[in-house]
Coordinates of C-alpha atoms and ligand atoms in Angstrom, one line a residue:
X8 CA 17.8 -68.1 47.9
X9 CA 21.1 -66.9 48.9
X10 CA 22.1 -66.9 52.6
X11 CA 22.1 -62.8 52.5
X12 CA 18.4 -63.2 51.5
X13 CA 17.6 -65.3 54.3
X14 CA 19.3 -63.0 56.8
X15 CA 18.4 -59.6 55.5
X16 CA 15.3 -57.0 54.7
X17 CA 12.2 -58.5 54.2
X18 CA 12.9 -61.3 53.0
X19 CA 15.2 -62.2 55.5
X20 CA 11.9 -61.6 58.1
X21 CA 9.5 -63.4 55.9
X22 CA 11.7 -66.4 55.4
X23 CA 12.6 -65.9 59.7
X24 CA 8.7 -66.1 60.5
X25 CA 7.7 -69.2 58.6
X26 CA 11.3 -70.8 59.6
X27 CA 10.7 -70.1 63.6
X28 CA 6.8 -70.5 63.8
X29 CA 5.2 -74.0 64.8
X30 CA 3.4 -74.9 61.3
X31 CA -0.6 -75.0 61.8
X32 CA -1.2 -78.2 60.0
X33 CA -4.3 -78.4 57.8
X34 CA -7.1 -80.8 59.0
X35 CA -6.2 -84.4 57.2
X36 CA -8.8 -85.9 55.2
X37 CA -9.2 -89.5 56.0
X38 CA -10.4 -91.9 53.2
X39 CA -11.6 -95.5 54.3
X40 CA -10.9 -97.8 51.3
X41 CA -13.6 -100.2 51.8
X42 CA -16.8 -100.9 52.9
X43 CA -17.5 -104.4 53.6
X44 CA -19.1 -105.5 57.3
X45 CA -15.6 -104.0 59.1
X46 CA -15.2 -101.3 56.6
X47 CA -18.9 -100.2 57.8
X48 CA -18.6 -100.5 61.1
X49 CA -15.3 -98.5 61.6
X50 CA -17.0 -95.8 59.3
X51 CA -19.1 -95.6 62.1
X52 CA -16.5 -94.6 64.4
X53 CA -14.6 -92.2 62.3
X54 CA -17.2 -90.6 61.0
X55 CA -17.8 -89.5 64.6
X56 CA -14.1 -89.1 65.6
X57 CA -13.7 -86.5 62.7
X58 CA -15.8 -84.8 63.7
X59 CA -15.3 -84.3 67.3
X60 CA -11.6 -83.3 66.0
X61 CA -11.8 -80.7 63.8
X62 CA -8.4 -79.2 64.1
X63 CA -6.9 -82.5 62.8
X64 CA -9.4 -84.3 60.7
X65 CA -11.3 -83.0 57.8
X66 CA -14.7 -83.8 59.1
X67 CA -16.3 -85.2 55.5
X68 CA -14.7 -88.9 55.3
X69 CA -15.0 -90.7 52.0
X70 CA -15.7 -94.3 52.0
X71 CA -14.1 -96.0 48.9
X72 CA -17.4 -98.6 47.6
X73 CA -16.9 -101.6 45.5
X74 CA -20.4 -100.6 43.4
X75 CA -23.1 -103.3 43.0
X76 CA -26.6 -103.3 42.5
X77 CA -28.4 -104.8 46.0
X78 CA -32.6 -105.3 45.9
X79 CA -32.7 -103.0 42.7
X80 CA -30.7 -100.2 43.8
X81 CA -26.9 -98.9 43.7
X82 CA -25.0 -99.7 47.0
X83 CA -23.5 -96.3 47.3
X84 CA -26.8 -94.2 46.4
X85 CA -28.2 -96.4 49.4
X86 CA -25.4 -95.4 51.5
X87 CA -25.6 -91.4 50.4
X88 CA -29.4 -91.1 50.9
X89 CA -30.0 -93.6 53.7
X90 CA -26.6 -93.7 55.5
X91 CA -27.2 -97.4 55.7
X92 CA -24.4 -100.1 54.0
X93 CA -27.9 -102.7 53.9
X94 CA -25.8 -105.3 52.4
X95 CA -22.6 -105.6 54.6
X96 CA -23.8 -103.8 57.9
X97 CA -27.8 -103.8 57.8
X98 CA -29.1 -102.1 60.0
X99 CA -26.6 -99.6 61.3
X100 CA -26.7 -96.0 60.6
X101 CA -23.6 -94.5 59.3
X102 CA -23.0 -90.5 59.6
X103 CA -23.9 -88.7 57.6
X104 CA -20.3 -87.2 57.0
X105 CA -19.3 -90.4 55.6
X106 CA -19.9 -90.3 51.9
X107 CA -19.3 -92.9 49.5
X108 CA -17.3 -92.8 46.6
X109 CA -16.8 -95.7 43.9
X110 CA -13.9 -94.0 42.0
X111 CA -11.4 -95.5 43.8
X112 CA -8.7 -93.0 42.5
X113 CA -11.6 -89.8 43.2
X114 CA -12.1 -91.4 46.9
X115 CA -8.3 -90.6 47.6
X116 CA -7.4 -87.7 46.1
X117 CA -5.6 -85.2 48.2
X118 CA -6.2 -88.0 51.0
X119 CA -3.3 -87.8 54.5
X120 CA -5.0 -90.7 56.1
X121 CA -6.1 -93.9 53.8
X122 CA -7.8 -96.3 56.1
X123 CA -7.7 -99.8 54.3
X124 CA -10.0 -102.4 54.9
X125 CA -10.8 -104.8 52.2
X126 CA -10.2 -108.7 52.0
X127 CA -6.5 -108.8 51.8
X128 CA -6.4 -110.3 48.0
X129 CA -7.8 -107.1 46.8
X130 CA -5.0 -105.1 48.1
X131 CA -2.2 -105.7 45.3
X132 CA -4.6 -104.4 42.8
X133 CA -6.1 -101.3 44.6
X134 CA -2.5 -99.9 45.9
X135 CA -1.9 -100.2 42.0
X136 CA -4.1 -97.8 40.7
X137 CA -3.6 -95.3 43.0
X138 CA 0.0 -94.9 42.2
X139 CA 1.0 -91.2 41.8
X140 CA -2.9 -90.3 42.5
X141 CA -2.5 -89.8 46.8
X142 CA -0.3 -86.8 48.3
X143 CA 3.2 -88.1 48.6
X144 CA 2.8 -87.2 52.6
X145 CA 0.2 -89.5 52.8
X146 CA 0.2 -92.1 55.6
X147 CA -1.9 -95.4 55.6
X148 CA -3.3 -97.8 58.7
X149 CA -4.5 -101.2 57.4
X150 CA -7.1 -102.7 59.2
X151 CA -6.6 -105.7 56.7
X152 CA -6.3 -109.1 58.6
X153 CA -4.1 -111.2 56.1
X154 CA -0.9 -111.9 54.2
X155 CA 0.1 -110.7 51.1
X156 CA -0.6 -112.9 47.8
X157 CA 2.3 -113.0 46.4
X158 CA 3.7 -116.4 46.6
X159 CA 7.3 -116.2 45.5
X160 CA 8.8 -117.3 48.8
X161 CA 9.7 -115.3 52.1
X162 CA 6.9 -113.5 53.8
X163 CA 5.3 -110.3 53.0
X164 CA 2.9 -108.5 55.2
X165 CA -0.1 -106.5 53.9
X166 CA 1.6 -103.3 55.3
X167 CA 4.8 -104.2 53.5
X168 CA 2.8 -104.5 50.3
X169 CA 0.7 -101.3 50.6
X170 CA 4.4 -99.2 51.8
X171 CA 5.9 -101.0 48.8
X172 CA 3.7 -99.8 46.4
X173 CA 3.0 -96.9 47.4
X174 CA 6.1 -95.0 49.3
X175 CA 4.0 -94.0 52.3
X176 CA 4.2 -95.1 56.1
X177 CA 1.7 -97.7 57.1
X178 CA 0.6 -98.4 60.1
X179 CA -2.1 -101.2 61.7
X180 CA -5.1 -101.8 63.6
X181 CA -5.9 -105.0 64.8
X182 CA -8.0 -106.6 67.9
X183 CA -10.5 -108.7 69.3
X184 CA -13.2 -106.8 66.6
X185 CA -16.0 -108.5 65.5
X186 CA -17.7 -106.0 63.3
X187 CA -21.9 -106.7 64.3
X188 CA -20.6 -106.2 67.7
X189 CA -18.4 -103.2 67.4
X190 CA -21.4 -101.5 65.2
X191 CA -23.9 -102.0 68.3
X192 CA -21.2 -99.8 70.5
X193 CA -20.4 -103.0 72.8
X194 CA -17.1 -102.3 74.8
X195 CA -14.0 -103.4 73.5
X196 CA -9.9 -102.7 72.8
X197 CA -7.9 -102.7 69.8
X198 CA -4.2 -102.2 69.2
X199 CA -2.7 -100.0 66.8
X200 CA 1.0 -101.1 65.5
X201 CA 2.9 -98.1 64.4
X202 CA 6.2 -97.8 64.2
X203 CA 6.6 -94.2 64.5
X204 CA 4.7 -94.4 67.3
X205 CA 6.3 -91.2 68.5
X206 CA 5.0 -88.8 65.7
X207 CA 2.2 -91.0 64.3
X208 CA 0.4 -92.8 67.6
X209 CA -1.5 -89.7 68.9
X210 CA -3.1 -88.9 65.7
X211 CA -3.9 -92.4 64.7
X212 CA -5.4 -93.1 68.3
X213 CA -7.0 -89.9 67.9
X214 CA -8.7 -91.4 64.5
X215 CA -10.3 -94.5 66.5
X216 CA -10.3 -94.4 70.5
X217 CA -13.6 -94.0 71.6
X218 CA -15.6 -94.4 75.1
X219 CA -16.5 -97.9 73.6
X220 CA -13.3 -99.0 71.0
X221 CA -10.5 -98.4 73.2
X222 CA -7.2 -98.4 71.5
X223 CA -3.3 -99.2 72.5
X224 CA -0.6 -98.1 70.6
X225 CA 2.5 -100.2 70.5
X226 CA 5.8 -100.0 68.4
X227 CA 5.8 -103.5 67.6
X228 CA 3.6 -103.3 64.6
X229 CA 5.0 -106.5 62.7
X230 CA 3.7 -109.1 65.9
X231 CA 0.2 -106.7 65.7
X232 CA -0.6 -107.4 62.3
X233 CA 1.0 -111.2 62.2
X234 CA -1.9 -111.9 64.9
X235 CA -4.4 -110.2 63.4
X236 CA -3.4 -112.2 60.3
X237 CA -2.5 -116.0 61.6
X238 CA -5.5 -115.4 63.6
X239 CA -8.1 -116.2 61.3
X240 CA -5.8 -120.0 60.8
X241 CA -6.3 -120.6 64.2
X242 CA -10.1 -119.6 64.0
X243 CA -10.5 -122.2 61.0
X244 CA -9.2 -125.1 63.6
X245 CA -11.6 -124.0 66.1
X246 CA -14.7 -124.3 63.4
X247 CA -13.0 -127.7 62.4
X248 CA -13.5 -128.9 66.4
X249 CA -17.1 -127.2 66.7
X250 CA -17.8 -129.1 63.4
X251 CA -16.8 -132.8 64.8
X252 CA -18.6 -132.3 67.9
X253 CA -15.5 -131.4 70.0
X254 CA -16.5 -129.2 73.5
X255 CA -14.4 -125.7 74.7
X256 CA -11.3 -128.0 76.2
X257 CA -10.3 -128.9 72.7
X258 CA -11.4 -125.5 71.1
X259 CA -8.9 -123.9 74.6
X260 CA -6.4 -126.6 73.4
X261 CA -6.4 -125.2 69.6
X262 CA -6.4 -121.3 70.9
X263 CA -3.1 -122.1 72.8
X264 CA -1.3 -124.4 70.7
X265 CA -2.4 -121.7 67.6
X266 CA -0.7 -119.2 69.9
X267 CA 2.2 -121.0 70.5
X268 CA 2.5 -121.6 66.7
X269 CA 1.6 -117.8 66.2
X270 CA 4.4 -116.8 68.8
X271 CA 6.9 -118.8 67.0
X272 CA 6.0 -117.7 63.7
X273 CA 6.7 -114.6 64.1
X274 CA 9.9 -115.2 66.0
X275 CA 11.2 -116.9 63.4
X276 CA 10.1 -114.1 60.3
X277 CA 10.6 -110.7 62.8
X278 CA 12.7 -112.0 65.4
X279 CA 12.8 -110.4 68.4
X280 CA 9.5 -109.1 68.9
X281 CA 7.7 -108.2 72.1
X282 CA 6.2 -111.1 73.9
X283 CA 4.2 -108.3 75.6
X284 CA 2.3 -107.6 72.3
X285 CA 0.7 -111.4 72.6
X286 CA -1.1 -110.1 75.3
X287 CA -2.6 -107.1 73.3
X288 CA -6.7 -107.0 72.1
X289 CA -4.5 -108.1 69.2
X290 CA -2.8 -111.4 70.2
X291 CA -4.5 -113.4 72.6
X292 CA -8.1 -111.3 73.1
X293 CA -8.6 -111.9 69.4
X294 CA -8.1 -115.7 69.0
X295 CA -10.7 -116.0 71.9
X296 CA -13.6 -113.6 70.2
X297 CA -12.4 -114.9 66.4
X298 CA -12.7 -118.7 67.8
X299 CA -15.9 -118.5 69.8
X300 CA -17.9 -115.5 67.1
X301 CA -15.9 -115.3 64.0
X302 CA -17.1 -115.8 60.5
X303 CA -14.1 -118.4 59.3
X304 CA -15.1 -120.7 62.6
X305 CA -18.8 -120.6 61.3
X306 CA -17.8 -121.4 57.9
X307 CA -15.1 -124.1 58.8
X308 CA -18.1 -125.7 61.3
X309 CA -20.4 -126.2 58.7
X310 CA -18.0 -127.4 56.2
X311 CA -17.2 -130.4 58.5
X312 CA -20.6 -130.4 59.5
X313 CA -22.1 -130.3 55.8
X314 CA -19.2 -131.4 53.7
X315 CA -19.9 -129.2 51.2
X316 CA -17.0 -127.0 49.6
X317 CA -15.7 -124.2 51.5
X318 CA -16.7 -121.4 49.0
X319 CA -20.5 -123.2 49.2
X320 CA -20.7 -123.0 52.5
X321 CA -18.8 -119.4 52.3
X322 CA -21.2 -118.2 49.7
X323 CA -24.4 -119.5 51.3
X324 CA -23.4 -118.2 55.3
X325 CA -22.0 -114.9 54.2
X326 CA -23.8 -113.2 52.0
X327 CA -21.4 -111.5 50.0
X328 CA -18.7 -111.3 53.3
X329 CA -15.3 -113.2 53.0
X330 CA -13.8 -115.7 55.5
X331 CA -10.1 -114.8 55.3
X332 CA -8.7 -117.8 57.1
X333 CA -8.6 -120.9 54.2
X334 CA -6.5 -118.4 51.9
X335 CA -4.2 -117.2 54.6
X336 CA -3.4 -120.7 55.4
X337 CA -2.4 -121.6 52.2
X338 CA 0.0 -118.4 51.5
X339 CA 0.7 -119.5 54.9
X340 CA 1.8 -122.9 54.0
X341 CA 3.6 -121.9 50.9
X342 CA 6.0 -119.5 53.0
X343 CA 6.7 -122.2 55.3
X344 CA 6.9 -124.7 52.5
X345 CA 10.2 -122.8 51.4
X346 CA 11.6 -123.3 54.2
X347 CA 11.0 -127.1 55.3
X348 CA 9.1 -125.2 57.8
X349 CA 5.8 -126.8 57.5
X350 CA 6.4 -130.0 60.4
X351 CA 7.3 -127.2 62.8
X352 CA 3.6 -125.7 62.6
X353 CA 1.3 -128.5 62.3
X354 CA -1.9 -126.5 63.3
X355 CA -1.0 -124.0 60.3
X356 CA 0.0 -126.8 58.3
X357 CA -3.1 -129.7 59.3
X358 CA -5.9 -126.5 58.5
X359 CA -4.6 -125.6 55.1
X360 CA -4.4 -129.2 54.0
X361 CA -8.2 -129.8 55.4
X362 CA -9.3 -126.9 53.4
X363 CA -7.7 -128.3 50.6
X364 CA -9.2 -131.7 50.7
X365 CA -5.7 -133.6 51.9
X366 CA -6.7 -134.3 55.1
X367 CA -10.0 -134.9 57.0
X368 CA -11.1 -133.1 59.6
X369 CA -11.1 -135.9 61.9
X370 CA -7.1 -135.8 61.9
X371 CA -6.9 -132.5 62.9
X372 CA -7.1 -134.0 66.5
X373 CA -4.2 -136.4 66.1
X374 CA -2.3 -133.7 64.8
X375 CA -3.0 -131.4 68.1
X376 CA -2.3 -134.9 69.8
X377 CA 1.2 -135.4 68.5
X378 CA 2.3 -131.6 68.2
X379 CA 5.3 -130.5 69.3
X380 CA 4.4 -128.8 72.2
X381 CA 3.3 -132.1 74.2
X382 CA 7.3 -133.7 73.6
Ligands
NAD415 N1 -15.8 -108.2 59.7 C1 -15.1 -108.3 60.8 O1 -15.7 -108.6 61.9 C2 -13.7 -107.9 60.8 C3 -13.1 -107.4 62.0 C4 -11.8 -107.1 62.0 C5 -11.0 -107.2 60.9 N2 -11.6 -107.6 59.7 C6 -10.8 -107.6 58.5 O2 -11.1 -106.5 57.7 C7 -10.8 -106.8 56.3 C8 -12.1 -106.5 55.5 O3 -13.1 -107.2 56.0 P1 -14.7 -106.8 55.9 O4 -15.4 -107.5 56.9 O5 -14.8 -105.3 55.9 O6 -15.1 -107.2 54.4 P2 -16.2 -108.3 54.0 O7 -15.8 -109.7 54.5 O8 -17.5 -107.8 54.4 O9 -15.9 -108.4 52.4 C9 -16.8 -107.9 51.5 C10 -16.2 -106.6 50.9 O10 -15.3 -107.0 49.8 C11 -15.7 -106.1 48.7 N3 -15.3 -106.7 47.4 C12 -15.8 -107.7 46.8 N4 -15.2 -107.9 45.6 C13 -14.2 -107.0 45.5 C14 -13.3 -106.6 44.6 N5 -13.1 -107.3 43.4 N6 -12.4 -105.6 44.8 C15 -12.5 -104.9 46.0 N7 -13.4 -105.2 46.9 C16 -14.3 -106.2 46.7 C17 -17.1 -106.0 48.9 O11 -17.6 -104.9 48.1 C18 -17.3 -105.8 50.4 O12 -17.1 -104.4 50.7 C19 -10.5 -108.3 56.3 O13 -9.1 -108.4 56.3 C20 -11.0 -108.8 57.6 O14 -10.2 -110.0 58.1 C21 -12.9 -107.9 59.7
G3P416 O1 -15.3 -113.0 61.4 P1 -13.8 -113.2 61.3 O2 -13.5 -114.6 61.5 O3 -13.3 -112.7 60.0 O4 -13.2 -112.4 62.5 C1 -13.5 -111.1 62.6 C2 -12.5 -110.3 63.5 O5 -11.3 -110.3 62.9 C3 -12.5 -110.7 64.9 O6 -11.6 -109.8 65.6

């Protein structure tokens, strides 16, 4: 168009009118890609958040499904006629706006919001095939508690990946969230890391903030999601002291030294972060609820307790579910590894080499003895 035409006749007014007046933004749809016990539960809540916004959220949600046959019958039909996920979150009625989808490409199309929230080594290969398939305006929040798999050195957070692969914005959701009790409505906060937080927060708090999931939106999304993910490290300690009989001064004594390691960590890959975010549902709140409820303390106990092999004990507690904490501490470990930085994060260090078979359990205790923080 040439600048007469955008200043003359009717034209001129057309182009005037759309150039001058606020856009009305079409509702976003929001996909969920997943649908394990967390995936489930926050279906819950956006199903209803979607609808009780209807000028910014396309009320139908659809729920990405990793199809498999459960008592004789296809998860997702279950999920469509029932509006009940009976394998990952028995007993808990979804809405009935929240439809499940099990083409993962089909689940996304024309998509604004992609919820993700699947066990973090499933992540790589999902973003993968949905290159060129979402709007390019598209924004993500990943609800994913975890580091990326790729083990080349240096540290890459499941955010990074996701924004890597796919060109969009992501931002994060994480908190002291234990899915069973989040389903039953019990009260609790979670903080969302966004660095736009400007443009993005109020839509994204929009998405989850409810009378009983109440949310916080801070800037410093790298520390967020670095607690969500070192987290479930700290949770396997914890399990390793419930396991050899220890009481709740040594399982206080592994939440604060795991925080001081957690602090530092992230220090040392994001420096200058915002002490204040430790003290977010996602920092400290969630190393309490993960090392007194979680699933990886409950696996890691019974491991010592059993001394069967971590993915027994996984396979036979779980049902299907995945305890993220053994894998993160070893891609974990291999970062620091790198660096020489293993000695300087003995919690991180001791619980990938117990889940390894290195060390025993039992010298988990010296190592909490000897750490750093006592000298
Ligand atoms: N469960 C919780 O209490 C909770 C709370 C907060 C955050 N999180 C985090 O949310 C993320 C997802 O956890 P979750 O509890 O929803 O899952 P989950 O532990 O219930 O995992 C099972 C899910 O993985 C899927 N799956 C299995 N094989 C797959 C494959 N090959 N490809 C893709 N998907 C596959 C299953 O279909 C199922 O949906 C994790 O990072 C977890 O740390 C969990
Ligand atoms: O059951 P876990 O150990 O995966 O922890 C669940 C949530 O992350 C707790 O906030």
């Amino acid at each position: 168009m040439s600048s007469t035409d955008e200043n003359t006749g009717v034209i001129g007014s057309i182009y005037r009118f759309f150039s001058t007046t606020p856009q009305i933004m079409a509702p976003k749809k929001v996909t969920i890609i997943g649908s394990g016990n967390w995936g489930s539960a926050i279906a819950r809540i956006v199903g209803n958040t979607t609808k009780a916004y209807p000028q910014e959220f396309d009320p139908e949600v659809r729920m990405w499904v990793f199809e498999e046959v459960v008592n004789g019958e296809k998860l997702s039909e279950v999920i469509n006629t029932r509006h009940e996920n009976v394998k990952y979150l028995p007993g808990k009625i979804l809405p009935t706006n929240v439809v499940a989808v099990t083409d993962l490409v089909e689940s996304c199309v024309g998509s604004h919001l992609l919820v993700f929230v699947v066990p973090h080594q499933f992540v790589k290969g999902i973003c993968e095939k949905l290159v060129g398939k979402i709007p390019t305006d598209a924004q993500a929040i990943s609800l994913i508690k975890g580091v990326s798999t790729e083990k080349k050195g240096g540290l890459k957070l499941i955010s990074e990946e996701i924004k890597e692969i796919l060109k969009i914005e992501v931002s994060v959701l994480m908190g002291a969230n234990l899915a069973p009790e989040v389903a039953n409505d019990n009260f609790c906060e979670a903080t969302i890391g966004c660095k736009r937080k400007a443009t993005d927060g109020p839509l994204l708090k929009k998405l989850f903030h409810t009378e009983n999931f109440r949310i916080n939106v801070v800037e410093d999304a790298h520390t967020v999601e670095l607690c969500g993910a070192l987290k479930n490290v700290v949770a396997c300690a914890a399990g390793f002291t419930d396991g050899l009989g220890y009481g709740d001064n040594t399982k206080a004594a592994v939440i604060r030294l795991g925080l001081m390691e957690t602090t530092k960590f992230v220090e040392h890959y994001y420096p200058g972060s915002n002490l204040q975010t430790f003290f977010e549902s996602c920092g400290i709140a969630d190393l309490i609820t993960t090392c007194y409820g979680g699933r990886n303390r409950k696996v890691c106990e019974a491991f010592v307790k059993t001394g069967k092999p971590l993915a027994e004990v996984e396979k036979e507690l779980l049902n299907g579910q995945s305890a993220q904490g053994p894998l993160t501490a070893e891609e974990v470990f291999l970062m620091m590894q790198k660096t020489g930085l293993e000695t300087k994060f003995p919690l991180f260090t001791a619980v990938h080499r117990i889940c390894k078979g290195e060390m025993k359990p039992a010298e988990l205790v010296d190592c909490l003895r000897n750490h750093p923080e006592h000298l």
